[in-house]
Tab-separated table of C-alpha atoms in Angstrom:
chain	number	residue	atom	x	y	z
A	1295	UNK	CA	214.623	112.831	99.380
A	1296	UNK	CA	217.773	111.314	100.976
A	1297	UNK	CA	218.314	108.211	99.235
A	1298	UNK	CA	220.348	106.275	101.775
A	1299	UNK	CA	217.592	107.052	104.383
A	1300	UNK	CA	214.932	105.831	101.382
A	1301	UNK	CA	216.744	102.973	100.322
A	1302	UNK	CA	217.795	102.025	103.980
A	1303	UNK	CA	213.415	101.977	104.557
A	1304	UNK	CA	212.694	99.945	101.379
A	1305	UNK	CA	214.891	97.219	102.210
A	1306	UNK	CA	213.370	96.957	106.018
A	1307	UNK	CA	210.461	97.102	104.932
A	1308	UNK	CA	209.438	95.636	101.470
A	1309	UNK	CA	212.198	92.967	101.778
A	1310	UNK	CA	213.413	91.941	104.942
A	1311	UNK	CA	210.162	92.516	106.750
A	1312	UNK	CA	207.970	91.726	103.637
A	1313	UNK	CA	204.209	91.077	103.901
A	1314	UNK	CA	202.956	88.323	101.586
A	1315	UNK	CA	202.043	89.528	98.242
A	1316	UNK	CA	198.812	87.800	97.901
A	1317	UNK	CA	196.304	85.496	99.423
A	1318	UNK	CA	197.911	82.225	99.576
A	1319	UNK	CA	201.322	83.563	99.750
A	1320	UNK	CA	203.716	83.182	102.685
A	1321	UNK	CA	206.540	85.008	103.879
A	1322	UNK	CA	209.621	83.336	106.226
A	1323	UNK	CA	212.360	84.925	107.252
A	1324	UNK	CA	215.663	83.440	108.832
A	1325	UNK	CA	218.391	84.881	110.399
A	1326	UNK	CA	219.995	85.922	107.116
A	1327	UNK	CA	217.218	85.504	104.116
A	1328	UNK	CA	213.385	86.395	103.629
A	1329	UNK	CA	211.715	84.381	101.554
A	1330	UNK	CA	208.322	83.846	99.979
A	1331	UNK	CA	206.398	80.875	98.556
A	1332	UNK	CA	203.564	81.753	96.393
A	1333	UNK	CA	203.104	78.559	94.980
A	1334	UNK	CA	201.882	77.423	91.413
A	1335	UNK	CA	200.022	80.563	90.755
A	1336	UNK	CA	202.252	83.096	92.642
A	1337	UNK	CA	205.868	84.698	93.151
A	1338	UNK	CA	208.278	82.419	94.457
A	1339	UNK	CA	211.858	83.511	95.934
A	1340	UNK	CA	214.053	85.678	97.730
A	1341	UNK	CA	213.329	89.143	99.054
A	1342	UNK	CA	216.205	89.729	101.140
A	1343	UNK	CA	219.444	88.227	102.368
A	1344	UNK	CA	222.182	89.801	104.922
A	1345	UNK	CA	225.026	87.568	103.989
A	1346	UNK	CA	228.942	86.915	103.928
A	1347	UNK	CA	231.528	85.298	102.368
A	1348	UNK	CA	230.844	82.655	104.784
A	1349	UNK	CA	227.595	82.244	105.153
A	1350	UNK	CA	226.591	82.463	101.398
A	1351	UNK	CA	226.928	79.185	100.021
A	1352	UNK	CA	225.109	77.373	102.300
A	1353	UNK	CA	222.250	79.985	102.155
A	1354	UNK	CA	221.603	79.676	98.783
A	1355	UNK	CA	222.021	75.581	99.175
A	1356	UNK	CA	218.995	75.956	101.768
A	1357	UNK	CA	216.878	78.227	99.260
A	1358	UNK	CA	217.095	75.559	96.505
A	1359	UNK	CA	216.530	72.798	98.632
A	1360	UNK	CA	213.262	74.441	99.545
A	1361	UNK	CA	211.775	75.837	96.256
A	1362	UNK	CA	213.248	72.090	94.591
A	1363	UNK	CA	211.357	69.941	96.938
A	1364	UNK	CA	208.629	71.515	96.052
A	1365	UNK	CA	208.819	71.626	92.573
A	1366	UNK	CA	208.679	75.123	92.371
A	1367	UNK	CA	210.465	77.725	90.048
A	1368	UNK	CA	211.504	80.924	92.122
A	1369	UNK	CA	213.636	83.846	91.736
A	1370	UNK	CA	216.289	85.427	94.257
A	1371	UNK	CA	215.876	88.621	93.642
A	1372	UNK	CA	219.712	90.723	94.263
A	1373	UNK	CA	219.776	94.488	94.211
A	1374	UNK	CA	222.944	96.168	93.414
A	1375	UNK	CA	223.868	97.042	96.947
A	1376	UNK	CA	224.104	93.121	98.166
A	1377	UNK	CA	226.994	91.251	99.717
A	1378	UNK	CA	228.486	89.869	99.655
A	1379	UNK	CA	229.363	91.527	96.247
A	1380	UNK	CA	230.534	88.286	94.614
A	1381	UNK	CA	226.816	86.809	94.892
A	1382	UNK	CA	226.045	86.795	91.294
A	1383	UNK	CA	228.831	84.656	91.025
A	1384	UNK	CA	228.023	82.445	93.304
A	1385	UNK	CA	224.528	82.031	92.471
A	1386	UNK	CA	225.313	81.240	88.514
A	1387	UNK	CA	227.956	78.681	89.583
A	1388	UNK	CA	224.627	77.152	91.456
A	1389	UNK	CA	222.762	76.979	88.410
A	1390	UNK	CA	220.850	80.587	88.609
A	1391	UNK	CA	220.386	82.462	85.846
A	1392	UNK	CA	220.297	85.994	85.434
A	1393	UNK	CA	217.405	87.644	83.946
A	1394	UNK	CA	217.750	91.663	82.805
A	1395	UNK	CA	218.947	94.475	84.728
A	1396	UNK	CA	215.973	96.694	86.342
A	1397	UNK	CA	216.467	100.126	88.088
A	1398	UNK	CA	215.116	100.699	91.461
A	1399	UNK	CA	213.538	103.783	91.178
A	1400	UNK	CA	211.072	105.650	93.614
A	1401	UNK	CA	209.369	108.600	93.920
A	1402	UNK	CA	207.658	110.826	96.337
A	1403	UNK	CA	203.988	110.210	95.862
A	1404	UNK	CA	202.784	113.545	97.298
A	1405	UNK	CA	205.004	115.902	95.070
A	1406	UNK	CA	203.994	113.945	91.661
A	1407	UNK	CA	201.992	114.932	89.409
A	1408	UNK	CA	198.115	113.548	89.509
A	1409	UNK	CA	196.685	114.994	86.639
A	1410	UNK	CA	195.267	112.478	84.572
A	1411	UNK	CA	195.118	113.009	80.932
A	1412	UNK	CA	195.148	110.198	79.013
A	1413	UNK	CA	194.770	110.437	74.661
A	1414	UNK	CA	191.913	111.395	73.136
A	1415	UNK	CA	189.317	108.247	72.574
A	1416	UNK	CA	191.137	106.422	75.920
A	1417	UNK	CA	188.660	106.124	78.755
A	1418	UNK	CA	190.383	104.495	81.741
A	1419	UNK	CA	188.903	101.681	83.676
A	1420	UNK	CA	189.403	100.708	87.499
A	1421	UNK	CA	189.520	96.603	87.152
A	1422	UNK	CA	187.291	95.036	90.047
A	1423	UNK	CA	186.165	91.322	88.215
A	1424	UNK	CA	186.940	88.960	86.352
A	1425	UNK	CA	186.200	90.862	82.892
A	1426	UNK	CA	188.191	93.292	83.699
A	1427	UNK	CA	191.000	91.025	85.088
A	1428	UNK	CA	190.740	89.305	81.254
A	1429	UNK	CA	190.923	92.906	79.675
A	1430	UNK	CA	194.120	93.136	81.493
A	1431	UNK	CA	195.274	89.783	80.546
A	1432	UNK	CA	194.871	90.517	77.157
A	1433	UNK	CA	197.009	93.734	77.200
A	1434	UNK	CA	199.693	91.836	79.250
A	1435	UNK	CA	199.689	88.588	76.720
A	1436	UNK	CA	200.358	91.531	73.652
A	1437	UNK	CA	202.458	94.319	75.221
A	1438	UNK	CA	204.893	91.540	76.700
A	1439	UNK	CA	204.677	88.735	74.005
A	1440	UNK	CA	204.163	86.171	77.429
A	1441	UNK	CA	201.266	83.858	78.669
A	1442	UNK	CA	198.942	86.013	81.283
A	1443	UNK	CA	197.566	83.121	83.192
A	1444	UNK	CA	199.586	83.608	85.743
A	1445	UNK	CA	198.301	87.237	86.037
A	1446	UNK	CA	194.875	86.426	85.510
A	1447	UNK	CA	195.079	84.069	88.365
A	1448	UNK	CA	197.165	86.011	90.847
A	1449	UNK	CA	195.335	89.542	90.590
A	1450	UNK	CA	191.455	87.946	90.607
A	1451	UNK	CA	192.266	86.192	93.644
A	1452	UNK	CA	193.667	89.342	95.238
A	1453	UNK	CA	190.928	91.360	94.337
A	1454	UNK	CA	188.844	88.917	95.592
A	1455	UNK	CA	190.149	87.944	98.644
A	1456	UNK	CA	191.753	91.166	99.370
A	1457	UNK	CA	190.651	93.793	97.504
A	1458	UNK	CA	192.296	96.493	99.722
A	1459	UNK	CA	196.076	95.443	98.482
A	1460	UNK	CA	195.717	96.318	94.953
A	1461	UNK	CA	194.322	98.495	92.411
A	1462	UNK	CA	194.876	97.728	88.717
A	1463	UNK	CA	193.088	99.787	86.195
A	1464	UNK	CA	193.007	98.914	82.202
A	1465	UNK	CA	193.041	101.893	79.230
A	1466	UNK	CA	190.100	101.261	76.586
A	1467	UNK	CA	189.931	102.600	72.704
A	1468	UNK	CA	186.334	102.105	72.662
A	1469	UNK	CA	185.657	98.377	73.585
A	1470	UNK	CA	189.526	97.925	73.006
A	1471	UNK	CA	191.817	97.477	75.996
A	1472	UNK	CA	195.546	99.017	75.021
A	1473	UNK	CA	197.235	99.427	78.085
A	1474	UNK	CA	196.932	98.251	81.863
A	1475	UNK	CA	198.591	98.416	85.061
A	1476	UNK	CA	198.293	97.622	88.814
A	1477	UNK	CA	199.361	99.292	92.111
A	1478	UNK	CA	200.625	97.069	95.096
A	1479	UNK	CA	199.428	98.368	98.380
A	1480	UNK	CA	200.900	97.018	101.129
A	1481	UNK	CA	199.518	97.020	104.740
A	1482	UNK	CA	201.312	99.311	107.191
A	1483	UNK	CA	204.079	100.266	104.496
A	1484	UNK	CA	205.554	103.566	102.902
A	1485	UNK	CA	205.925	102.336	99.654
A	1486	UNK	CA	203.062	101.362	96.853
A	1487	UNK	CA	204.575	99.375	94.442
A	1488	UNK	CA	203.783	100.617	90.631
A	1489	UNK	CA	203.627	96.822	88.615
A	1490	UNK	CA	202.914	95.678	85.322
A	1491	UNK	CA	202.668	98.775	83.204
A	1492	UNK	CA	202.622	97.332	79.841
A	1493	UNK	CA	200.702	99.072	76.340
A	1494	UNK	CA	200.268	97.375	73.045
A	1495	UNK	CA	202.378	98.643	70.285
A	1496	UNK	CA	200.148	100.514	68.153
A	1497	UNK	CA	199.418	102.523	71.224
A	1498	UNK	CA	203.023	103.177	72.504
A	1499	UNK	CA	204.208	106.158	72.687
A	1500	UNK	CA	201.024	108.484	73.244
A	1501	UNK	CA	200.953	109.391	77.000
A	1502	UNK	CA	199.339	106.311	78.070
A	1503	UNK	CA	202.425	105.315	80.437
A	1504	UNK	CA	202.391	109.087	81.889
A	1505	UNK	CA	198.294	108.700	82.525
A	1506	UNK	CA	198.461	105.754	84.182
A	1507	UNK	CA	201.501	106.766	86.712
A	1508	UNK	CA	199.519	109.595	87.352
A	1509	UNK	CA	196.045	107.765	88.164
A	1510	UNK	CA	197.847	105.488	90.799
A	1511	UNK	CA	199.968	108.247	91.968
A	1512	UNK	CA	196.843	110.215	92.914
A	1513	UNK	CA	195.548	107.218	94.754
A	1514	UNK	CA	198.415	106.191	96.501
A	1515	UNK	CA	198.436	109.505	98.010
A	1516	UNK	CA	194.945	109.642	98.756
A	1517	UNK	CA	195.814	106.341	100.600
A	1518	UNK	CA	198.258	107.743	102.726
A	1519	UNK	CA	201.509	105.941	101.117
A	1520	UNK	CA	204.676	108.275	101.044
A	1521	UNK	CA	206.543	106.949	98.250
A	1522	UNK	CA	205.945	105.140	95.170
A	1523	UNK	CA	208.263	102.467	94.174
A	1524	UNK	CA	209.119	100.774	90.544
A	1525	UNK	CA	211.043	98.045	88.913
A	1526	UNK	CA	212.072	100.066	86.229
A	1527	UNK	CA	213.178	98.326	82.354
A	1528	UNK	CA	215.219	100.620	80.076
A	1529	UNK	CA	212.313	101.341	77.836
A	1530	UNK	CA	210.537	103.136	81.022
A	1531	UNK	CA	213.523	104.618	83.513
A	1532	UNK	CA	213.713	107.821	81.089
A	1533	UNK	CA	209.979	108.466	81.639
A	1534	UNK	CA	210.232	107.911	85.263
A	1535	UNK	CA	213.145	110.326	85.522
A	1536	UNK	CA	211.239	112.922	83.201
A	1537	UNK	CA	208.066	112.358	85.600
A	1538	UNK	CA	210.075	112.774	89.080
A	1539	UNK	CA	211.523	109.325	90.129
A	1540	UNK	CA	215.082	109.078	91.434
A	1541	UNK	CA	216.886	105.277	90.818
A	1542	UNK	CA	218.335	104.332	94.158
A	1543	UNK	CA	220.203	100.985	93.150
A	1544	UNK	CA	219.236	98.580	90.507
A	1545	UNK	CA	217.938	94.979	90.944
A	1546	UNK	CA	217.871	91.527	88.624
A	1547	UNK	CA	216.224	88.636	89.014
A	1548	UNK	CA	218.570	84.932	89.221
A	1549	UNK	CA	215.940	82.467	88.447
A	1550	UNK	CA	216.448	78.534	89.184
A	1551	UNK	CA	214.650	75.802	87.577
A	1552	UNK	CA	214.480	72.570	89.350
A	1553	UNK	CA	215.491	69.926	86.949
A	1554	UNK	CA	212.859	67.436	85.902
């Protein structure tokens, strides 16, 4: 895998010429930014910006206008590899802040390993409903200590509305969910995007992670997506590595809140 080639494809495709991540979701891009607006119930902010020391300020003056006036809370999301490279400083002195380093890592999804073999007693799940979107919830509200409305929201009116784009699947200890995950799948792309892996504590540790890379792998392939990509936290980059994934830059989210 050449990673300039890779990384040069990920960033005209899943950001500057981003599909919307959801029903209800849209996508704008300018001459120098992509954007999205999910509102209430989705991802707000930027994908993608091509700027310059000139150009900068008044680029992210334009974003906050737009999120503010409508009361939204968004995120610009700024790989490693953006200029101009004193952005982060510019977009704290505009009242951004920054959120935790992630890796950008991606894999090929034909040359990874399928096999699914998750621990004894775990039966794994594909999620298609609303139960099934609440087993996930409740994984999510544990593994991340957060409030899964949001996600409860979001993913059953994907996999209503368009159940082609996503595939999220939930591990079960008997009538017990412990772990859950989902699998972006954008149209006309070469890159599945691996989300929301998250396992309670008393199940960490086990192969449960590994299994459920593997399930969506498999599909993803099947599918007819080349690479797999994921936002990578320091608890999972060494298990990606182990498991075939190469980091091509790193990325971290400057959220603004509009003031009340």
């Amino acid at each position: 895998m050449n990673h300039d080639e890779v990384l040069a494809t990920f960033d005209a495709q899943m950001r500057r010429n981003a599909r919307p991540d959801g029903p209800g979701a849209r996508v704008e891009r300018a001459g120098t930014t992509t954007r999205q607006t999910g509102g209430e119930s989705g991802w707000n902010g930027v994908l993608w910006s091509g700027l310059d020391a000139e150009s900068a300020d008044a680029a992210i003056l334009e974003q906050v206008k737009h999120f503010t006036e409508l009361g939204l809370e968004f995120e610009w999301k700024l790989y490693a590899h953006d200029l101009p490279h004193d952005l982060p400083e510019l977009l704290r002195a505009a009242g951004f802040t920054s959120e935790p380093e992630e890796a950008l890592m991606v894999a090929e999804a034909g040359v990874l390993s399928t096999a699914v073999v998750p621990p004894e007693g775990i039966t794994l799940r594909e999620v298609t409903d609303a139960a099934g979107v609440e087993l996930m919830a409740i994984v999510h509200d544990q593994a991340f200590e957060t409030d899964g409305s949001r996600i409860r929201t979001q993913l059953l009116k994907q996999l209503t509305e368009a159940p082609d784009t996503v595939v999220a699947v939930v591990a079960m200890a008997g009538d017990v969910p412990v772990s859950s995950a989902r699998m972006e799948l954008p149209p006309d792309a070469d890159f599945a995007g691996l989300w929301g892996g998250g396992t309670v504590e008393a199940w960490r540790g086990r192969g449960l992670y590994r299994a459920l890379i593997a399930y969506r792998a498999r599909i993803a392939a099947e599918r007819g997506y080349r690479y797999l990509q994921v936002d990578a936290s320091d608890q999972s980059r060494p298990i990606l590595a182990r498991l075939g994934f190469a980091q091509l830059s790193t990325t971290t989210p400057y959220v603004y809140q509009p003031r009340s």
